[in-house]
């Protein structure tokens, strides 16, 4: 993720085909060509570098790159399961849901929104996958909410807010 200048050191790095833009005809790489690359990862077993031509990874930690890649995969899977237009049309709808799990930090939950009778037909047969439910930490009167009392299997009410870009899942809000 960082660019080091000064000297030139030849190292063996692996550049995957997926890291080369296929629709870029101006990029024709041949054996022996010198190209500017960015280190994406280092394999601890072999000591080999995974490199990319993508400068957007500069100053990013490998852990963050991995999270972004996982979120992108989840978003792609979500788009296949439910179209982006379908999600946009459902934003603001409220659903009953079942808590599946609580995060390790305790500040959000995995919730399965449940379609009520006739609701699935109204949503063009779309059944919603498990999403990430956040909550407002304080109520209007300044008192803490009861959100820390939920556990797996509890029934809750949620509102669909969109897609959580960091996690690549549905973004939900817990309602009291």
PDB file of C-alpha atoms in Angstrom:
ATOM      1  CA  UNK A   1       0.000   0.000   0.000  1.00  0.00           C
ATOM      2  CA  UNK A   2       2.997   2.352   0.341  1.00  0.00           C
ATOM      3  CA  UNK A   3       5.338   3.623  -2.338  1.00  0.00           C
ATOM      4  CA  UNK A   4       9.010   3.433  -1.553  1.00  0.00           C
ATOM      5  CA  UNK A   5      11.462   5.338  -3.692  1.00  0.00           C
ATOM      6  CA  UNK A   6      15.198   5.660  -3.840  1.00  0.00           C
ATOM      7  CA  UNK A   7      16.534   2.398  -5.126  1.00  0.00           C
ATOM      8  CA  UNK A   8      15.388  -0.343  -7.372  1.00  0.00           C
ATOM      9  CA  UNK A   9      15.122  -3.859  -6.038  1.00  0.00           C
ATOM     10  CA  UNK A  10      14.037  -6.720  -8.204  1.00  0.00           C
ATOM     11  CA  UNK A  11      11.606  -9.031  -6.483  1.00  0.00           C
ATOM     12  CA  UNK A  12       9.228 -11.685  -7.676  1.00  0.00           C
ATOM     13  CA  UNK A  13       5.624 -10.610  -7.343  1.00  0.00           C
ATOM     14  CA  UNK A  14       2.365 -12.103  -8.537  1.00  0.00           C
ATOM     15  CA  UNK A  15       0.024  -9.910 -10.566  1.00  0.00           C
ATOM     16  CA  UNK A  16      -3.334 -11.605 -11.022  1.00  0.00           C
ATOM     17  CA  UNK A  17      -5.312 -11.236 -14.234  1.00  0.00           C
ATOM     18  CA  UNK A  18      -8.258  -9.887 -12.228  1.00  0.00           C
ATOM     19  CA  UNK A  19      -6.073  -6.940 -11.198  1.00  0.00           C
ATOM     20  CA  UNK A  20      -5.513  -5.957 -14.835  1.00  0.00           C
ATOM     21  CA  UNK A  21      -8.397  -4.079 -16.413  1.00  0.00           C
ATOM     22  CA  UNK A  22      -9.506  -6.265 -19.286  1.00  0.00           C
ATOM     23  CA  UNK A  23     -11.122  -3.428 -21.236  1.00  0.00           C
ATOM     24  CA  UNK A  24      -7.955  -1.296 -21.229  1.00  0.00           C
ATOM     25  CA  UNK A  25      -6.400  -1.934 -24.646  1.00  0.00           C
ATOM     26  CA  UNK A  26      -3.582   0.528 -23.951  1.00  0.00           C
ATOM     27  CA  UNK A  27      -2.199  -1.782 -21.272  1.00  0.00           C
ATOM     28  CA  UNK A  28      -0.212  -4.518 -22.967  1.00  0.00           C
ATOM     29  CA  UNK A  29       2.138  -6.163 -20.480  1.00  0.00           C
ATOM     30  CA  UNK A  30       4.827  -8.526 -21.704  1.00  0.00           C
ATOM     31  CA  UNK A  31       7.504 -10.493 -19.854  1.00  0.00           C
ATOM     32  CA  UNK A  32      10.407  -8.231 -18.979  1.00  0.00           C
ATOM     33  CA  UNK A  33       8.367  -4.990 -18.972  1.00  0.00           C
ATOM     34  CA  UNK A  34       8.924  -2.623 -16.077  1.00  0.00           C
ATOM     35  CA  UNK A  35       5.642  -1.454 -14.559  1.00  0.00           C
ATOM     36  CA  UNK A  36       4.653   0.453 -11.444  1.00  0.00           C
ATOM     37  CA  UNK A  37       2.855  -1.800  -8.981  1.00  0.00           C
ATOM     38  CA  UNK A  38       1.566  -1.565  -5.449  1.00  0.00           C
ATOM     39  CA  UNK A  39       2.036  -4.304  -2.861  1.00  0.00           C
ATOM     40  CA  UNK A  40      -1.352  -5.699  -1.913  1.00  0.00           C
ATOM     41  CA  UNK A  41      -0.234  -8.552   0.356  1.00  0.00           C
ATOM     42  CA  UNK A  42       2.730 -10.699   1.290  1.00  0.00           C
ATOM     43  CA  UNK A  43       2.361 -14.443   1.677  1.00  0.00           C
ATOM     44  CA  UNK A  44       3.956 -15.512   4.974  1.00  0.00           C
ATOM     45  CA  UNK A  45       4.479 -19.069   3.698  1.00  0.00           C
ATOM     46  CA  UNK A  46       6.288 -18.297   0.438  1.00  0.00           C
ATOM     47  CA  UNK A  47       7.361 -14.698   1.008  1.00  0.00           C
ATOM     48  CA  UNK A  48       5.892 -13.760  -2.375  1.00  0.00           C
ATOM     49  CA  UNK A  49       4.231 -10.418  -2.993  1.00  0.00           C
ATOM     50  CA  UNK A  50       0.712 -10.023  -4.333  1.00  0.00           C
ATOM     51  CA  UNK A  51       0.824  -6.846  -6.373  1.00  0.00           C
ATOM     52  CA  UNK A  52      -1.733  -4.721  -8.189  1.00  0.00           C
ATOM     53  CA  UNK A  53      -1.746  -1.882 -10.669  1.00  0.00           C
ATOM     54  CA  UNK A  54      -4.509  -0.154  -8.680  1.00  0.00           C
ATOM     55  CA  UNK A  55      -3.137   2.955  -6.915  1.00  0.00           C
ATOM     56  CA  UNK A  56      -6.266   3.237  -4.750  1.00  0.00           C
ATOM     57  CA  UNK A  57      -4.785   0.780  -2.244  1.00  0.00           C
ATOM     58  CA  UNK A  58      -2.130   3.273  -1.196  1.00  0.00           C
ATOM     59  CA  UNK A  59      -1.958   3.836   2.547  1.00  0.00           C
ATOM     60  CA  UNK A  60      -4.519   1.110   3.263  1.00  0.00           C
ATOM     61  CA  UNK A  61      -3.860  -1.715   5.671  1.00  0.00           C
ATOM     62  CA  UNK A  62      -4.185  -5.307   4.416  1.00  0.00           C
ATOM     63  CA  UNK A  63      -6.941  -5.906   6.962  1.00  0.00           C
ATOM     64  CA  UNK A  64      -8.959  -2.997   5.520  1.00  0.00           C
ATOM     65  CA  UNK A  65      -8.434  -4.266   1.960  1.00  0.00           C
ATOM     66  CA  UNK A  66      -9.702  -7.693   3.004  1.00  0.00           C
ATOM     67  CA  UNK A  67     -12.793  -6.162   4.670  1.00  0.00           C
ATOM     68  CA  UNK A  68     -13.550  -4.108   1.558  1.00  0.00           C
ATOM     69  CA  UNK A  69     -13.245  -7.183  -0.663  1.00  0.00           C
ATOM     70  CA  UNK A  70     -15.563  -9.191   1.625  1.00  0.00           C
ATOM     71  CA  UNK A  71     -18.097  -6.327   1.681  1.00  0.00           C
ATOM     72  CA  UNK A  72     -17.983  -6.106  -2.119  1.00  0.00           C
ATOM     73  CA  UNK A  73     -18.677  -9.849  -2.377  1.00  0.00           C
ATOM     74  CA  UNK A  74     -21.623  -9.563   0.028  1.00  0.00           C
ATOM     75  CA  UNK A  75     -23.027  -6.578  -1.882  1.00  0.00           C
ATOM     76  CA  UNK A  76     -22.742  -8.496  -5.157  1.00  0.00           C
ATOM     77  CA  UNK A  77     -24.522 -11.493  -3.613  1.00  0.00           C
ATOM     78  CA  UNK A  78     -27.184  -9.174  -2.170  1.00  0.00           C
ATOM     79  CA  UNK A  79     -27.722  -7.542  -5.582  1.00  0.00           C
ATOM     80  CA  UNK A  80     -28.208 -10.969  -7.158  1.00  0.00           C
ATOM     81  CA  UNK A  81     -30.646 -12.012  -4.426  1.00  0.00           C
ATOM     82  CA  UNK A  82     -32.536  -8.702  -4.380  1.00  0.00           C
ATOM     83  CA  UNK A  83     -32.070  -6.168  -7.138  1.00  0.00           C
ATOM     84  CA  UNK A  84     -30.727  -2.721  -6.254  1.00  0.00           C
ATOM     85  CA  UNK A  85     -33.993  -1.182  -7.488  1.00  0.00           C
ATOM     86  CA  UNK A  86     -35.984  -3.497  -5.198  1.00  0.00           C
ATOM     87  CA  UNK A  87     -33.927  -2.445  -2.180  1.00  0.00           C
ATOM     88  CA  UNK A  88     -34.355   1.242  -3.069  1.00  0.00           C
ATOM     89  CA  UNK A  89     -38.123   0.804  -3.357  1.00  0.00           C
ATOM     90  CA  UNK A  90     -38.310  -0.850   0.085  1.00  0.00           C
ATOM     91  CA  UNK A  91     -36.298   1.805   1.978  1.00  0.00           C
ATOM     92  CA  UNK A  92     -38.340   3.195   4.861  1.00  0.00           C
ATOM     93  CA  UNK A  93     -40.558   0.116   5.203  1.00  0.00           C
ATOM     94  CA  UNK A  94     -40.907  -1.370   8.675  1.00  0.00           C
ATOM     95  CA  UNK A  95     -40.788  -5.095   9.371  1.00  0.00           C
ATOM     96  CA  UNK A  96     -41.063  -7.462  12.283  1.00  0.00           C
ATOM     97  CA  UNK A  97     -37.827  -9.347  12.648  1.00  0.00           C
ATOM     98  CA  UNK A  98     -36.010 -11.972  14.633  1.00  0.00           C
ATOM     99  CA  UNK A  99     -32.634 -11.298  16.252  1.00  0.00           C
ATOM    100  CA  UNK A 100     -30.140 -13.855  14.940  1.00  0.00           C
ATOM    101  CA  UNK A 101     -27.039 -12.705  16.836  1.00  0.00           C
ATOM    102  CA  UNK A 102     -25.467  -9.766  18.659  1.00  0.00           C
ATOM    103  CA  UNK A 103     -22.162  -8.264  17.519  1.00  0.00           C
ATOM    104  CA  UNK A 104     -19.059  -8.863  19.623  1.00  0.00           C
ATOM    105  CA  UNK A 105     -18.997  -5.168  20.470  1.00  0.00           C
ATOM    106  CA  UNK A 106     -22.693  -5.186  21.354  1.00  0.00           C
ATOM    107  CA  UNK A 107     -23.578  -2.123  19.314  1.00  0.00           C
ATOM    108  CA  UNK A 108     -25.508  -3.847  16.505  1.00  0.00           C
ATOM    109  CA  UNK A 109     -27.439  -7.056  15.777  1.00  0.00           C
ATOM    110  CA  UNK A 110     -28.003  -9.435  12.901  1.00  0.00           C
ATOM    111  CA  UNK A 111     -31.759  -9.394  12.297  1.00  0.00           C
ATOM    112  CA  UNK A 112     -33.873 -11.452   9.893  1.00  0.00           C
ATOM    113  CA  UNK A 113     -36.740  -9.248   8.647  1.00  0.00           C
ATOM    114  CA  UNK A 114     -39.939 -11.285   8.355  1.00  0.00           C
ATOM    115  CA  UNK A 115     -42.525 -10.601   5.668  1.00  0.00           C
ATOM    116  CA  UNK A 116     -46.025 -10.555   7.092  1.00  0.00           C
ATOM    117  CA  UNK A 117     -48.896 -12.355   5.388  1.00  0.00           C
ATOM    118  CA  UNK A 118     -49.561 -10.730   2.018  1.00  0.00           C
ATOM    119  CA  UNK A 119     -46.561  -8.439   2.425  1.00  0.00           C
ATOM    120  CA  UNK A 120     -44.242 -10.634   0.367  1.00  0.00           C
ATOM    121  CA  UNK A 121     -46.658 -10.455  -2.556  1.00  0.00           C
ATOM    122  CA  UNK A 122     -46.829  -6.668  -2.144  1.00  0.00           C
ATOM    123  CA  UNK A 123     -43.022  -6.604  -2.346  1.00  0.00           C
ATOM    124  CA  UNK A 124     -43.113  -8.532  -5.643  1.00  0.00           C
ATOM    125  CA  UNK A 125     -42.184 -11.770  -3.916  1.00  0.00           C
ATOM    126  CA  UNK A 126     -38.992 -10.323  -2.411  1.00  0.00           C
ATOM    127  CA  UNK A 127     -37.986 -11.959   0.848  1.00  0.00           C
ATOM    128  CA  UNK A 128     -35.309 -10.036   2.693  1.00  0.00           C
ATOM    129  CA  UNK A 129     -32.046 -11.606   3.903  1.00  0.00           C
ATOM    130  CA  UNK A 130     -30.477 -11.087   7.316  1.00  0.00           C
ATOM    131  CA  UNK A 131     -29.343  -7.502   7.793  1.00  0.00           C
ATOM    132  CA  UNK A 132     -27.331  -5.418  10.231  1.00  0.00           C
ATOM    133  CA  UNK A 133     -29.558  -3.562  12.707  1.00  0.00           C
ATOM    134  CA  UNK A 134     -28.250  -0.496  14.521  1.00  0.00           C
ATOM    135  CA  UNK A 135     -30.071   1.528  17.122  1.00  0.00           C
ATOM    136  CA  UNK A 136     -30.084   5.034  18.451  1.00  0.00           C
ATOM    137  CA  UNK A 137     -28.276   4.960  21.777  1.00  0.00           C
ATOM    138  CA  UNK A 138     -30.630   7.401  23.524  1.00  0.00           C
ATOM    139  CA  UNK A 139     -34.367   7.940  23.308  1.00  0.00           C
ATOM    140  CA  UNK A 140     -35.971  11.375  22.952  1.00  0.00           C
ATOM    141  CA  UNK A 141     -36.290  11.780  26.716  1.00  0.00           C
ATOM    142  CA  UNK A 142     -32.551  11.182  27.231  1.00  0.00           C
ATOM    143  CA  UNK A 143     -32.900   7.740  28.807  1.00  0.00           C
ATOM    144  CA  UNK A 144     -30.923   4.784  27.531  1.00  0.00           C
ATOM    145  CA  UNK A 145     -32.901   2.370  25.393  1.00  0.00           C
ATOM    146  CA  UNK A 146     -33.481  -1.308  26.161  1.00  0.00           C
ATOM    147  CA  UNK A 147     -31.509  -2.433  23.092  1.00  0.00           C
ATOM    148  CA  UNK A 148     -28.769  -4.160  25.082  1.00  0.00           C
ATOM    149  CA  UNK A 149     -31.381  -6.614  26.389  1.00  0.00           C
ATOM    150  CA  UNK A 150     -31.965  -8.349  23.022  1.00  0.00           C
ATOM    151  CA  UNK A 151     -30.650 -11.846  22.452  1.00  0.00           C
ATOM    152  CA  UNK A 152     -30.930 -14.444  19.685  1.00  0.00           C
ATOM    153  CA  UNK A 153     -34.545 -15.374  18.986  1.00  0.00           C
ATOM    154  CA  UNK A 154     -36.089 -12.137  20.282  1.00  0.00           C
ATOM    155  CA  UNK A 155     -38.739 -10.481  18.109  1.00  0.00           C
ATOM    156  CA  UNK A 156     -38.032  -6.849  17.191  1.00  0.00           C
ATOM    157  CA  UNK A 157     -39.361  -4.163  14.866  1.00  0.00           C
ATOM    158  CA  UNK A 158     -36.920  -2.785  12.254  1.00  0.00           C
ATOM    159  CA  UNK A 159     -36.923  -0.213   9.468  1.00  0.00           C
ATOM    160  CA  UNK A 160     -34.999  -0.809   6.223  1.00  0.00           C
ATOM    161  CA  UNK A 161     -32.538   2.051   5.675  1.00  0.00           C
ATOM    162  CA  UNK A 162     -30.619   0.762   2.628  1.00  0.00           C
ATOM    163  CA  UNK A 163     -27.326  -1.094   2.306  1.00  0.00           C
ATOM    164  CA  UNK A 164     -24.566  -0.970   4.920  1.00  0.00           C
ATOM    165  CA  UNK A 165     -21.609  -0.234   2.609  1.00  0.00           C
ATOM    166  CA  UNK A 166     -18.985  -1.305   5.168  1.00  0.00           C
ATOM    167  CA  UNK A 167     -20.527  -4.730   5.649  1.00  0.00           C
ATOM    168  CA  UNK A 168     -22.270  -5.253   2.319  1.00  0.00           C
ATOM    169  CA  UNK A 169     -25.550  -6.168   3.987  1.00  0.00           C
ATOM    170  CA  UNK A 170     -28.968  -4.632   4.502  1.00  0.00           C
ATOM    171  CA  UNK A 171     -28.878  -1.651   6.851  1.00  0.00           C
ATOM    172  CA  UNK A 172     -31.687  -1.756   9.403  1.00  0.00           C
ATOM    173  CA  UNK A 173     -32.667   0.408  12.363  1.00  0.00           C
ATOM    174  CA  UNK A 174     -34.133  -1.107  15.512  1.00  0.00           C
ATOM    175  CA  UNK A 175     -37.375   0.571  16.523  1.00  0.00           C
ATOM    176  CA  UNK A 176     -38.860   0.586  20.023  1.00  0.00           C
TER     177      UNK A 176
END
